[in-house]
Coordinates of C-alpha atoms in Angstrom, one line a residue:
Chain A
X7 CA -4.7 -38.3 21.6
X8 CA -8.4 -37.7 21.2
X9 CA -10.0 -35.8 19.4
X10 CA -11.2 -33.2 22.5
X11 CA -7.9 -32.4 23.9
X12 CA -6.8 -31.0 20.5
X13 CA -10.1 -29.6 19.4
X14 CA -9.9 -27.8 23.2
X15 CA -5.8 -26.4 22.3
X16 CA -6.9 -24.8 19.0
X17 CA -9.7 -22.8 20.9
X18 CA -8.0 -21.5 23.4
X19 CA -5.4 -20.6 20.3
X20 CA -8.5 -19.1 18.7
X21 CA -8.8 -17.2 22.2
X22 CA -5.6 -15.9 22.8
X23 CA -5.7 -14.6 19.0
X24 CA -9.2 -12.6 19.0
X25 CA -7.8 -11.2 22.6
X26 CA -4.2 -10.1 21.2
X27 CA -5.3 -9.1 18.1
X28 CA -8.4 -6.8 19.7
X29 CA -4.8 -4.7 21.0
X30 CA -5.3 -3.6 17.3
X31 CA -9.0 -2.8 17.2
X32 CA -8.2 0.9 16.4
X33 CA -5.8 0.3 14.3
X34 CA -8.0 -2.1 12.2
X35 CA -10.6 0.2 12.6
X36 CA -8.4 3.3 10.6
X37 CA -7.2 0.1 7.9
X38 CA -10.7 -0.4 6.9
X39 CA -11.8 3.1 6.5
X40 CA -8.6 4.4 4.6
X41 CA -9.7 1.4 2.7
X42 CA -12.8 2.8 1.5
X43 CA -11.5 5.7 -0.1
X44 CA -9.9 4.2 -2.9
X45 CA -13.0 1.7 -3.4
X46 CA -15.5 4.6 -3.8
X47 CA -12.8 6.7 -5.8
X48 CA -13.3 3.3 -8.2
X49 CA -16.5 3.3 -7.8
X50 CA -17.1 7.1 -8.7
X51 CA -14.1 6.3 -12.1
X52 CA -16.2 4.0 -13.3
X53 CA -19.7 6.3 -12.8
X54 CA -17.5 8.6 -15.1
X55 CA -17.0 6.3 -17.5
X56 CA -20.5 5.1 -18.3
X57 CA -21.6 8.6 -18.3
X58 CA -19.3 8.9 -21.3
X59 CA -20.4 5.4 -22.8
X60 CA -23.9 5.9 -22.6
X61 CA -24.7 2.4 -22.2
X62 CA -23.1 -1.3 -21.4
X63 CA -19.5 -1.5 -20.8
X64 CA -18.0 -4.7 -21.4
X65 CA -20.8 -6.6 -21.0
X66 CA -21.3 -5.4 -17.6
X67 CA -24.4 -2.3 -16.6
X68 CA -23.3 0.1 -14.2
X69 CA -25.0 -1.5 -11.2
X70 CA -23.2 -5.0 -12.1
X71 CA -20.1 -3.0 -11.6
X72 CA -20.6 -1.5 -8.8
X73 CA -21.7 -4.6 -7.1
X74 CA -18.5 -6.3 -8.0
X75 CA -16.7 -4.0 -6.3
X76 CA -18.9 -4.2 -3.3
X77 CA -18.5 -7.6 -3.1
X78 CA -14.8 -7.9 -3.6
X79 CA -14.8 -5.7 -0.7
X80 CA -16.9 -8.2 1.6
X81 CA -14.7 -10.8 0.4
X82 CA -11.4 -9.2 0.9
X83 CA -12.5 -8.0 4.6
X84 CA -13.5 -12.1 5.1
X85 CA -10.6 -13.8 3.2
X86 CA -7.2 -11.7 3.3
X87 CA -4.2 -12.1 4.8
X88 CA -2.7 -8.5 6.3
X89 CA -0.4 -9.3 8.8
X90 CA 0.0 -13.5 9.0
X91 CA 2.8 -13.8 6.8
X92 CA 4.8 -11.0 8.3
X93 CA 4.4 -12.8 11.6
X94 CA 5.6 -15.9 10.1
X95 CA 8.6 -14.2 8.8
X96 CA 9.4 -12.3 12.2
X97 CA 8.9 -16.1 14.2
X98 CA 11.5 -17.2 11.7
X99 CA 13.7 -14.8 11.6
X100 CA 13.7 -14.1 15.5
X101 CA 14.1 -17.8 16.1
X102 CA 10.9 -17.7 17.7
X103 CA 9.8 -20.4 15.9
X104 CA 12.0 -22.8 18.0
X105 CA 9.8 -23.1 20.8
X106 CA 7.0 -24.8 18.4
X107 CA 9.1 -27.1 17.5
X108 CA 9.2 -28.3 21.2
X109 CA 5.6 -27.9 22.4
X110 CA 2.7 -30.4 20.9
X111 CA 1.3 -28.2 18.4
X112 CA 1.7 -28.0 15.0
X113 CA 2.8 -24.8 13.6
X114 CA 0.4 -24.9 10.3
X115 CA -2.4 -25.3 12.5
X116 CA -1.8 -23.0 15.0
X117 CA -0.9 -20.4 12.5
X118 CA -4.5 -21.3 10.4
X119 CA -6.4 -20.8 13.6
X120 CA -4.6 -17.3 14.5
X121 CA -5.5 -16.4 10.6
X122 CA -9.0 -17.3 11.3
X123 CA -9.4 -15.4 15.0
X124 CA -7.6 -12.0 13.0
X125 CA -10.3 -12.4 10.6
X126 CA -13.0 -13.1 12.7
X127 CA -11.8 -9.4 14.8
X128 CA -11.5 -7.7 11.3
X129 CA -14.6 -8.6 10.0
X130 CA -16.8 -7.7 13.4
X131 CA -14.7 -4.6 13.1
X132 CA -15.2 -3.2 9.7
X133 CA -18.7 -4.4 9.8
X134 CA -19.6 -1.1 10.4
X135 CA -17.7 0.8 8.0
X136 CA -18.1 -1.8 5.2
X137 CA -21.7 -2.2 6.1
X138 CA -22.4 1.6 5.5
X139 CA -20.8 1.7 2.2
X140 CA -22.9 -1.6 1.2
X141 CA -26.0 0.1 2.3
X142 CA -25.0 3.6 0.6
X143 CA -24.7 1.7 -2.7
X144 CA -27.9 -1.0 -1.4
X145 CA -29.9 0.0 -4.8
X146 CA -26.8 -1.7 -6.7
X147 CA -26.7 -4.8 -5.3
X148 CA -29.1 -7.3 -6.2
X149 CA -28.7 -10.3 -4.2
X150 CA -28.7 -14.4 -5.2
X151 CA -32.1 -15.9 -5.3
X152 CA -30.9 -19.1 -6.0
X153 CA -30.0 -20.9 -2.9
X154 CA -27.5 -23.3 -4.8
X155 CA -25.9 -19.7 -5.7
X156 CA -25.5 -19.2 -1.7
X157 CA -23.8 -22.3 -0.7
X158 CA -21.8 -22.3 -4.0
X159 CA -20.5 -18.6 -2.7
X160 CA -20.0 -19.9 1.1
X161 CA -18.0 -23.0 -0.3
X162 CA -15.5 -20.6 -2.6
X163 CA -15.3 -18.2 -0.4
X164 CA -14.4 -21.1 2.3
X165 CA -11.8 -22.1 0.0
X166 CA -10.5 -18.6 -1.1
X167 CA -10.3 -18.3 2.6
X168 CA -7.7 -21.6 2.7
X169 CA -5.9 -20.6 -0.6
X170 CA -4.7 -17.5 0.5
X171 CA -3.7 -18.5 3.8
X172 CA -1.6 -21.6 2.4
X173 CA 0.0 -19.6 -0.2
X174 CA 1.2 -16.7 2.2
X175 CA 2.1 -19.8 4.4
X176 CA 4.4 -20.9 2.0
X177 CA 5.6 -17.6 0.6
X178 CA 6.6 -17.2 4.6
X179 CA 8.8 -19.9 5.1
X180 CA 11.0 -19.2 2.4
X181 CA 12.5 -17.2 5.2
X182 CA 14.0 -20.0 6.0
X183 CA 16.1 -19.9 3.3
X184 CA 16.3 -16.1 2.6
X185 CA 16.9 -12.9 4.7
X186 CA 15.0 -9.8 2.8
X187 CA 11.6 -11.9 2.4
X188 CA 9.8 -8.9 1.9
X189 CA 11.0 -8.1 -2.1
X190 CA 9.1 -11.8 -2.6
X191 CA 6.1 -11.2 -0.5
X192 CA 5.5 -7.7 -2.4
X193 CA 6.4 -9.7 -5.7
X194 CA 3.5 -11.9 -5.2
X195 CA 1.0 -9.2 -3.6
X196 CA 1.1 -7.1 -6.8
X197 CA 0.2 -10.1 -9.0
X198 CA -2.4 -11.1 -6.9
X199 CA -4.1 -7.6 -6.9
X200 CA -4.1 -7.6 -11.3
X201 CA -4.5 -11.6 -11.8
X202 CA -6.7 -11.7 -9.0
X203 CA -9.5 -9.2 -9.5
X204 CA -8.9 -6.3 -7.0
X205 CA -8.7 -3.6 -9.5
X206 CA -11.4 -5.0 -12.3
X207 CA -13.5 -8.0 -12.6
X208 CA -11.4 -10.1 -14.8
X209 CA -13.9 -11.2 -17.4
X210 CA -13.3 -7.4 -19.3
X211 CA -10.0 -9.2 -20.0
X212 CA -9.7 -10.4 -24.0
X213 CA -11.1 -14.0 -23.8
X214 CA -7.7 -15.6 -24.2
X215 CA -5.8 -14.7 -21.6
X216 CA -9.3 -14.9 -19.1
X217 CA -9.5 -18.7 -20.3
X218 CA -5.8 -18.9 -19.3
X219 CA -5.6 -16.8 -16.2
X220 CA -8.7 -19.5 -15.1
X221 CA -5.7 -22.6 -14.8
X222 CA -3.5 -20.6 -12.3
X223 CA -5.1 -20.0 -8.8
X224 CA -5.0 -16.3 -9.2
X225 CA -8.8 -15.7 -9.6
X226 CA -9.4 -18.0 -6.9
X227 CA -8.2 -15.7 -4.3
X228 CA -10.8 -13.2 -4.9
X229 CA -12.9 -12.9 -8.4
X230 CA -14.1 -16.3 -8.5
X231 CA -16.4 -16.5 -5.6
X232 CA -17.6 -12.8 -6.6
X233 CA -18.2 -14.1 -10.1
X234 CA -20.2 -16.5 -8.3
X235 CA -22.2 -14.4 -6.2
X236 CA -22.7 -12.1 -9.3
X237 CA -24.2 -14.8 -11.3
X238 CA -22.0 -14.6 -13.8
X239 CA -20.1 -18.2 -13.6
X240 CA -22.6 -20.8 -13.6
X241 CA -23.6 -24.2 -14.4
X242 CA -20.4 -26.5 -15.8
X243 CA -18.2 -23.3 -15.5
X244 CA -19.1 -23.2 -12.0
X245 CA -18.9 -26.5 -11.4
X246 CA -15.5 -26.8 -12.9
X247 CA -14.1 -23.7 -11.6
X248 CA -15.0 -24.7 -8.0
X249 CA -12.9 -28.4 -9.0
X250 CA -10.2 -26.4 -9.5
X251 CA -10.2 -24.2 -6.7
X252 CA -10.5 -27.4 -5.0
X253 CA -7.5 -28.4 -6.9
X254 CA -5.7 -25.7 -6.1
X255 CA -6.5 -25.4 -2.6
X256 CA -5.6 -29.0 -2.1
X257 CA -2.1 -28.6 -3.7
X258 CA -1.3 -25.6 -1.9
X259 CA -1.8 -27.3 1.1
X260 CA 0.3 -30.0 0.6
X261 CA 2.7 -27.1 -0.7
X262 CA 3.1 -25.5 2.7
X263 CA 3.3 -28.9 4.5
X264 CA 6.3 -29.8 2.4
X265 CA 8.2 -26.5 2.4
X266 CA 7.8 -26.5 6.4
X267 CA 9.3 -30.0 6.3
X268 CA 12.4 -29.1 4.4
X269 CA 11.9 -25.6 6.5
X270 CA 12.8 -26.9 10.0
X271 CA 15.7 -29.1 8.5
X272 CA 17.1 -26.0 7.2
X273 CA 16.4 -24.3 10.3
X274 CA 19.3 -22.8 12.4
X275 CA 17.3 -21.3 15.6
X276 CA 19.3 -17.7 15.0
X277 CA 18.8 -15.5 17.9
X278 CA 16.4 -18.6 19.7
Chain B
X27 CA 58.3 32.3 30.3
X28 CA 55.8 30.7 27.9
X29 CA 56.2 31.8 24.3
X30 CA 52.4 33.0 23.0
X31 CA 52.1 33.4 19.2
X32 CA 53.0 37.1 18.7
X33 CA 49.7 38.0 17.4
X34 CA 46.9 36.0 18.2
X35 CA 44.4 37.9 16.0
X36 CA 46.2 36.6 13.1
X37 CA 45.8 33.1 13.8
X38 CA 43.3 32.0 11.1
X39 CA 39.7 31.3 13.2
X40 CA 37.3 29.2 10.9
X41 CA 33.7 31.3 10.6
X42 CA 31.2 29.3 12.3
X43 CA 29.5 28.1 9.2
X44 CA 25.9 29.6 8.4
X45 CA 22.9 27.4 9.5
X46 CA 22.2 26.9 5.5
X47 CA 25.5 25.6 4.7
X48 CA 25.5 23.6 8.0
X49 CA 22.7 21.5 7.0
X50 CA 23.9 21.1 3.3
X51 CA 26.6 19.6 4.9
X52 CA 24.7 16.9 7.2
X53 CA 22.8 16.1 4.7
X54 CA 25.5 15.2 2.2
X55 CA 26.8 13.2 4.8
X56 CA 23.6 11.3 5.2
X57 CA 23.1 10.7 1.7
X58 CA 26.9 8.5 1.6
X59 CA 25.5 6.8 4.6
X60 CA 22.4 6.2 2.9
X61 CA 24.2 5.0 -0.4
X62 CA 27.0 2.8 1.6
X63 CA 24.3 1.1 3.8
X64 CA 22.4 0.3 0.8
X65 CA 24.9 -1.0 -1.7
X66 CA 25.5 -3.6 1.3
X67 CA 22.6 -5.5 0.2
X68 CA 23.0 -5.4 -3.6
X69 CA 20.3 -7.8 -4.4
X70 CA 18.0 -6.8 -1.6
X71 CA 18.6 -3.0 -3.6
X72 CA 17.9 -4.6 -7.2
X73 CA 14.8 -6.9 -6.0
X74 CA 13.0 -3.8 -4.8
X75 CA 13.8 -1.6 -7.7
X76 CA 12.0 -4.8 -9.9
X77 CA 9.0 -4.4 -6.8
X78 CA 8.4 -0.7 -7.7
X79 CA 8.8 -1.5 -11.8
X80 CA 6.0 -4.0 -11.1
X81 CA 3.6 -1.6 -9.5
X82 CA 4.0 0.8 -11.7
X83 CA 3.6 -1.5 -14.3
X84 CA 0.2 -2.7 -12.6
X85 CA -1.4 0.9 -12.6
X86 CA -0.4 1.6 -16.4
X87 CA -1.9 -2.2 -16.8
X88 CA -5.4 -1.1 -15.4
X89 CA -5.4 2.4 -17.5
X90 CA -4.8 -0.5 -20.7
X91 CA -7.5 -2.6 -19.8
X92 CA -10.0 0.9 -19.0
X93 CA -9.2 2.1 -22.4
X94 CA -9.9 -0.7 -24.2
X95 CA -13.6 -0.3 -22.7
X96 CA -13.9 3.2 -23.3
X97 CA -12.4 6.2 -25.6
X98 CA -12.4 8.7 -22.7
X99 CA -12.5 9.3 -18.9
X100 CA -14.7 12.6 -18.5
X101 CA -12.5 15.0 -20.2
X102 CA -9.1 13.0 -20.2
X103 CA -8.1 11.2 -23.1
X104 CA -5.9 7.2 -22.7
X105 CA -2.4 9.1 -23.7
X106 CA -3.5 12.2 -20.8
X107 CA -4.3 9.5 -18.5
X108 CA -0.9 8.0 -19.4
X109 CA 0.9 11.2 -18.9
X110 CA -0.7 11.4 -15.3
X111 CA 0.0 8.3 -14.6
X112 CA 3.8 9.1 -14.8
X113 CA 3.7 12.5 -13.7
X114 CA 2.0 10.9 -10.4
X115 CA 5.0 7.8 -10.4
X116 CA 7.4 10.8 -10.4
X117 CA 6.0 12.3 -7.5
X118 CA 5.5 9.4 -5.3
X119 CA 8.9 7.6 -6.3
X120 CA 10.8 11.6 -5.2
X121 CA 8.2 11.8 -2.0
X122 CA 9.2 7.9 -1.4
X123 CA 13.3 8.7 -2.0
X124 CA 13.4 11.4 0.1
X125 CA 11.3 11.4 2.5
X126 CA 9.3 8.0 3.2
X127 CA 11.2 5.6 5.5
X128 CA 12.2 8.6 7.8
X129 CA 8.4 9.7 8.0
X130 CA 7.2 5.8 8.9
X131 CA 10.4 5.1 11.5
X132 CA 9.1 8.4 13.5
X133 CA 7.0 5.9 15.9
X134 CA 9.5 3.4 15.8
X135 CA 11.7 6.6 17.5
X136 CA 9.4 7.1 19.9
X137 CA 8.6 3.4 21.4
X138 CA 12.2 3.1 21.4
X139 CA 12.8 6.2 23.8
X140 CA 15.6 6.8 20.4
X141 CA 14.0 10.9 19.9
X142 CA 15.7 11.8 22.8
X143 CA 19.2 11.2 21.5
X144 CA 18.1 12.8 18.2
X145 CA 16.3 15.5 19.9
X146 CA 20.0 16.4 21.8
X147 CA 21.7 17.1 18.7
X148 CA 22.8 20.2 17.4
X149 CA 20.9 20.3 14.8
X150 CA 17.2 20.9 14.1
X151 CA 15.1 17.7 15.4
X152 CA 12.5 17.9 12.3
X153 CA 14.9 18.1 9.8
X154 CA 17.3 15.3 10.5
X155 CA 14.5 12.6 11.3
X156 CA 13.1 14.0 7.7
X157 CA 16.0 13.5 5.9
X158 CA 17.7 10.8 7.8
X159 CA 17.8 8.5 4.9
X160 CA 17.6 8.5 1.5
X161 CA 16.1 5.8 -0.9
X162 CA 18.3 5.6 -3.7
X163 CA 16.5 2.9 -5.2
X164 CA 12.7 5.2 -5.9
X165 CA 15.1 7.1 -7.8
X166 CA 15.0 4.5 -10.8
X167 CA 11.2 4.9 -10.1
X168 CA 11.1 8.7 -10.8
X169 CA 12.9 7.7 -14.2
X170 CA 11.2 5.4 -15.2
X171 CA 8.2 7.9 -14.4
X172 CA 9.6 10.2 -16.8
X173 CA 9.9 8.0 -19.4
X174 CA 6.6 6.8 -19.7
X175 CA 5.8 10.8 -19.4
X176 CA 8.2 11.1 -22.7
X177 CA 6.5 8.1 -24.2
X178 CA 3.4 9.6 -23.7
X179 CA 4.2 13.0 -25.3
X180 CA 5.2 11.3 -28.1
X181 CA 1.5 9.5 -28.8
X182 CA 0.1 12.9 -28.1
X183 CA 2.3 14.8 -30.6
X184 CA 3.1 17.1 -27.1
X185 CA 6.3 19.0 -27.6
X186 CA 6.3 21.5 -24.2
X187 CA 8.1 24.3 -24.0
X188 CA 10.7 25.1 -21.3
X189 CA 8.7 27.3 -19.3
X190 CA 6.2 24.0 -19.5
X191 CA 8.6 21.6 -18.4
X192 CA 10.3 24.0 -15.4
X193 CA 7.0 25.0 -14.1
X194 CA 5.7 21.0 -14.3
X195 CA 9.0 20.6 -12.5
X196 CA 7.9 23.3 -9.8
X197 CA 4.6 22.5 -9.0
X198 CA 6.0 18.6 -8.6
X199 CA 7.7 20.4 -5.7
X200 CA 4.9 21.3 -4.3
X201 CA 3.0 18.1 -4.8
X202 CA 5.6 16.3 -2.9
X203 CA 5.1 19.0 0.1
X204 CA 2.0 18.0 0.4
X205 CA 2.4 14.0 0.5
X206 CA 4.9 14.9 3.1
X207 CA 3.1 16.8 5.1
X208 CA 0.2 15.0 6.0
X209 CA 1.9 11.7 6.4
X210 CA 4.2 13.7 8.9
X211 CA 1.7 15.3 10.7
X212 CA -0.2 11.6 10.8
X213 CA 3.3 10.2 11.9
X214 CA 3.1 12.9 14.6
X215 CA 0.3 11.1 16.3
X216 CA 2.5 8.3 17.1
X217 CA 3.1 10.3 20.2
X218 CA -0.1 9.5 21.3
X219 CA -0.5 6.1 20.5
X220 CA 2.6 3.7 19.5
X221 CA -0.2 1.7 17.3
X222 CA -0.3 4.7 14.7
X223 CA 1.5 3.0 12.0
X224 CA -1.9 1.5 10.4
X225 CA -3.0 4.9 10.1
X226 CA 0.7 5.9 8.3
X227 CA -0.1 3.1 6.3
X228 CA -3.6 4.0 5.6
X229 CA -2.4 7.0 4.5
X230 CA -0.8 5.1 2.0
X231 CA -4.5 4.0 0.4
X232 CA -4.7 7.9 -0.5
X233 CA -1.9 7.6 -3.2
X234 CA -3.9 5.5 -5.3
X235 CA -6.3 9.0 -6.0
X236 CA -3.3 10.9 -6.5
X237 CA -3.0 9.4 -10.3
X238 CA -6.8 9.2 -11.0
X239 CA -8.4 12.3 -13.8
X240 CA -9.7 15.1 -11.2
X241 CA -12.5 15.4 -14.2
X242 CA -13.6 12.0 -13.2
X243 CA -15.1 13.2 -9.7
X244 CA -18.0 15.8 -8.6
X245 CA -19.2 16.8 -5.6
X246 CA -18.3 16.0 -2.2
X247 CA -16.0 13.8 -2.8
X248 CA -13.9 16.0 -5.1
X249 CA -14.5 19.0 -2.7
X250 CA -12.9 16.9 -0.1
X251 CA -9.9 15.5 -2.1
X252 CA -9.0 19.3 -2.8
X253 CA -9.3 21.4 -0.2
X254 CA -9.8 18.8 2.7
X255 CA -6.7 16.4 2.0
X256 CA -5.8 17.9 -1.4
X257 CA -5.0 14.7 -3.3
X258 CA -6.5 15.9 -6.4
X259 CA -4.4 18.5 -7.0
X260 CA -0.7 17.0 -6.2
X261 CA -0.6 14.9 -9.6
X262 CA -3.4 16.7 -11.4
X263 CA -2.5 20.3 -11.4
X264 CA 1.4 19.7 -12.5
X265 CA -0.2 17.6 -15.3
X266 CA -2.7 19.8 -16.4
X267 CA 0.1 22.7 -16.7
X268 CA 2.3 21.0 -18.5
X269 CA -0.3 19.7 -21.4
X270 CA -2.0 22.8 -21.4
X271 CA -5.6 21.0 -19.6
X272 CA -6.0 23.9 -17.0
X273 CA -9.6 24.7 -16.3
X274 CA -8.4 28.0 -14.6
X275 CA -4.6 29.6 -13.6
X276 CA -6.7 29.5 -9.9
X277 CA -6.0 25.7 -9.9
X278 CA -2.2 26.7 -9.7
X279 CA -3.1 28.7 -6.8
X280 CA -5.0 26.3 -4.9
X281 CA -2.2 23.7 -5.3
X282 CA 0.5 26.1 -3.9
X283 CA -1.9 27.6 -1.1
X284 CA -2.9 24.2 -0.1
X285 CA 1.2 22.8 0.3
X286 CA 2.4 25.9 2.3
X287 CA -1.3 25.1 4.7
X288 CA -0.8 21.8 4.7
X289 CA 3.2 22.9 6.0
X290 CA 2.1 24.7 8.4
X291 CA -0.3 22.5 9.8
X292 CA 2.4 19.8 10.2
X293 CA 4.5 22.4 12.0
X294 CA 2.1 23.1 14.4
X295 CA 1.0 18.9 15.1
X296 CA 4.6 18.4 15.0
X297 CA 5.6 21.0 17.6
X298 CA 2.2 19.8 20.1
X299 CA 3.2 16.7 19.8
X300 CA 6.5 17.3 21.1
X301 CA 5.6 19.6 23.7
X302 CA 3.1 16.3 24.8
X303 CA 6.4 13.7 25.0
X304 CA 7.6 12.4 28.2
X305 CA 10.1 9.6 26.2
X306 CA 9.6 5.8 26.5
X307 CA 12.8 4.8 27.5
X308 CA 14.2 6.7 30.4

């Protein structure tokens, strides 16, 4: 097949998903408000706390933290994966999944270009909202001169982008092999929000377990590129932290491409 | 000629049972459901009991890694903090046994056309898609709330007294009003739209304030997490009674006052709402 035809399939599969997933505009709309809420209540904590400090907390100045949590937000908003995995699930369990296996498409594609369309409607759609609450807190955040600092940001947050869609990907398809997915998928969720920097930038962590939290992809899915953007990984940690996102990235990949393998052979098309 | 009992007074006639005892009755009977259904899927049960220990786990987690930084949060001290952060676990894991499940499967009831059969019952429509269910499991939640509240005591050299521990134990009651409440009256809007669940959900993000230090906000933002939606008051005020941190006995007040309000504005969504249904299915 040529290259055309199949670059042509995926976009209208990037169509059909900004179209069916605009259905939700309101409700994304309410997700991304409700969402701010508990970012300035953060925001407004940690106000309170270096009020009481009277100076630098961990290493960070008040601004500094504030901007991390303003850029986590843009991140998040660009990079996470709300309802993907559920859909995955329901495909599975429905026996939905069936007629996949019959057309010429391949599922991990199709299912990557879906994530990226519900992003792309998700990100035009909180733009507002988040956009607001960046420009509320403007004084805070000082941006990257350095232009290396920009692509180095765009390329993790690329790859943040790719890790947590292969990861839920995988998580998914153990429905294949188990009912109640949902424990697992919760199970994961809550170690990604303390390993990977939702609720504090990880480097307030003792030194130890930071330098050992760095070999799993947890910060990859979200502190990393904010470190980045933040100035606050550079030079050979940079460099070396964006190998091993690669690395990461790369295996998790080749993760879901083997668990959808052994997936389909487990598959029993129930209810298809 | 057909024999009739001599005296049919005397022919023992159950007393229609009062509307109280009536509903005691459902509800014990929904509970065993509840319980049955559940222990069905043993380690479904067991793997989100380890879910919920994991969260709450998480939140005392980030109060460790704040107080390492710092030696105080405005006026509340790491062990205080501590103590609301399992005051706050009891109250969501009661609101979340109780109450939850039925609350979110309200729009599910409606896009299936389902509120109709409930609606025919004998038996008041609110209360049984309330209570329908049960969530045994939060229950190990509300524990291990307590015990992290005992734990906490303990570091603080806190021994309450009884009228300490009942009226925490009362104003939790109210608490849990409230976080029912609004997400029924948000459920209620599922009448208008069947794509309300995200803003159930969302409602969900508002927890999180519940267990932050009320002393910790100013301004608009704290005028509008107490008398707007009142989330600073469900965890704070209980707290605040029972270690002896109230600013002002008023705080009690606005607590209690805000629950019944926040009732009755449920009530009244709930009942426009219903008078607005036409059912989906038939």
């Amino acid at each position: 097949m040529t290259p055309l035809p199949i670059f042509s399939k995926y976009r209208q599969v990037l169509s059909i998903g900004v179209q069916s997933t605009l259905a939700y505009r309101i409700n994304f709309l309410c997700r991304s408000l409700f969402a701010l809420v508990p970012l300035t209540a953060t925001i407004l904590l940690w106000r309170a706390i270096y009020a009481g400090a009277g100076g630098d907390v961990a290493g960070y100045a008040l601004e500094q933290m504030i901007s991390y949590y303003l850029v986590i937000a843009i991140i998040d908003a660009l990079t996470a994966v709300n309802e993907d995995d559920w859909q995955i699930v329901a495909d599975i369990r429905d026996g939905r999944i069936s007629q996949f296996l019959l057309k010429p498409i391949d599922y991990l594609g199709y299912r990557l270009t879906l994530y990226f369309s519900g992003r792309l409607v998700y990100w035009l759609i909180s733009l507002l909202p988040i956009g607001c609450f960046v420009f509320f807190y403007r004084e805070n955040l000082q941006l990257p001169a350095n232009p290396t600092v920009w692509s180095s940001v765009v390329l993790s947050v690329a790859l943040t982008a790719l890790l947590q869609f292969f990861i839920s990907f995988s998580m998914a398809l153990l429905a294949f092999w188990v009912l109640e997915i949902d424990t697992f998928i919760f199970i994961l969720f809550a170690i990604e929000v303390i390993a990977g920097g939702h609720l504090f930038p990880l480097d307030i962590l003792p030194a130890a377990i930071l330098n050992a939290l760095a070999w799993t992809p947890f910060p990859y899915l979200l502190y990393f590129p904010a470190s980045i953007f933040l100035e606050r990984t550079t030079g050979t940690e940079l460099l070396l932290g964006l190998g091993i996102q690669i690395g990461w990235t790369l295996i998790a990949f080749g993760v879901a491409c083997f668990v959808w393998r052994r997936g389909v052979r487990q598959y029993e098309a129930a209810g298809g | 000629m057909k024999n009739f009992p001599e005296n049919l007074s005397a022919t023992p006639v159950k007393p229609p049972p009062s509307a109280g005892r009536h509903h005691v009755a459902i509800y014990g009977a929904l509970c065993r459901n509840s319980i049955i259904r559940d222990m069905q899927f043993k380690t479904n049960f067991l793997l989100w009991i380890f879910v919920e220990a994991l969260w709450f786990a998480l939140q005392l987690a980030f109060v460790a890694v704040i107080y390492s930084h710092t030696d105080r949060i405005a006026t509340w001290t790491r062990w205080e903090v501590v103590l609301l952060t399992g005051a706050s676990q009891v109250i969501q894991q009661s609101f979340q046994a109780l109450f939850l499940n039925n609350v979110v499967a309200l729009s599910e009831h409606v896009r299936t056309g389902r509120l109709d059969f409930l609606l025919l019952l004998p038996v008041n429509a609110r209360f049984l898609i309330s209570l329908r269910t049960i969530d045994p499991g939060s229950l190990f939640g509300v524990f291990s709330g307590l015990a992290v509240m005992a734990y906490a005591c303990r570091q603080m050299q806190l021994v309450p007294d009884w009228h300490q521990i009942a009226g925490f134990g009362l104003l939790c009651v109210f608490g849990i009003l409230i976080h029912y409440s609004l997400m029924f009256l948000l459920a209620s809007t599922s009448f208008l739209s069947v794509k309300a669940q995200g803003i159930v959900w969302g409602y969900y993000n508002l927890f999180n304030i519940a267990r932050l230090p009320d002393a910790a906000f100013r301004g608009p933002f704290r005028a509008c997490f107490t008398f707007g939606i009142p989330m600073l008051l469900v965890s704070n005020v209980p707290v605040k009674y029972f270690a002896d941190k109230l600013d002002s006995p008023q705080e009690i007040f606005w607590l209690i006052g805000m629950a019944v309000l926040c009732f009755l504005v449920s009530e009244f969504g709930w009942r426009r709402a219903l008078a607005r249904y036409t059912s989906a299915s038939s």
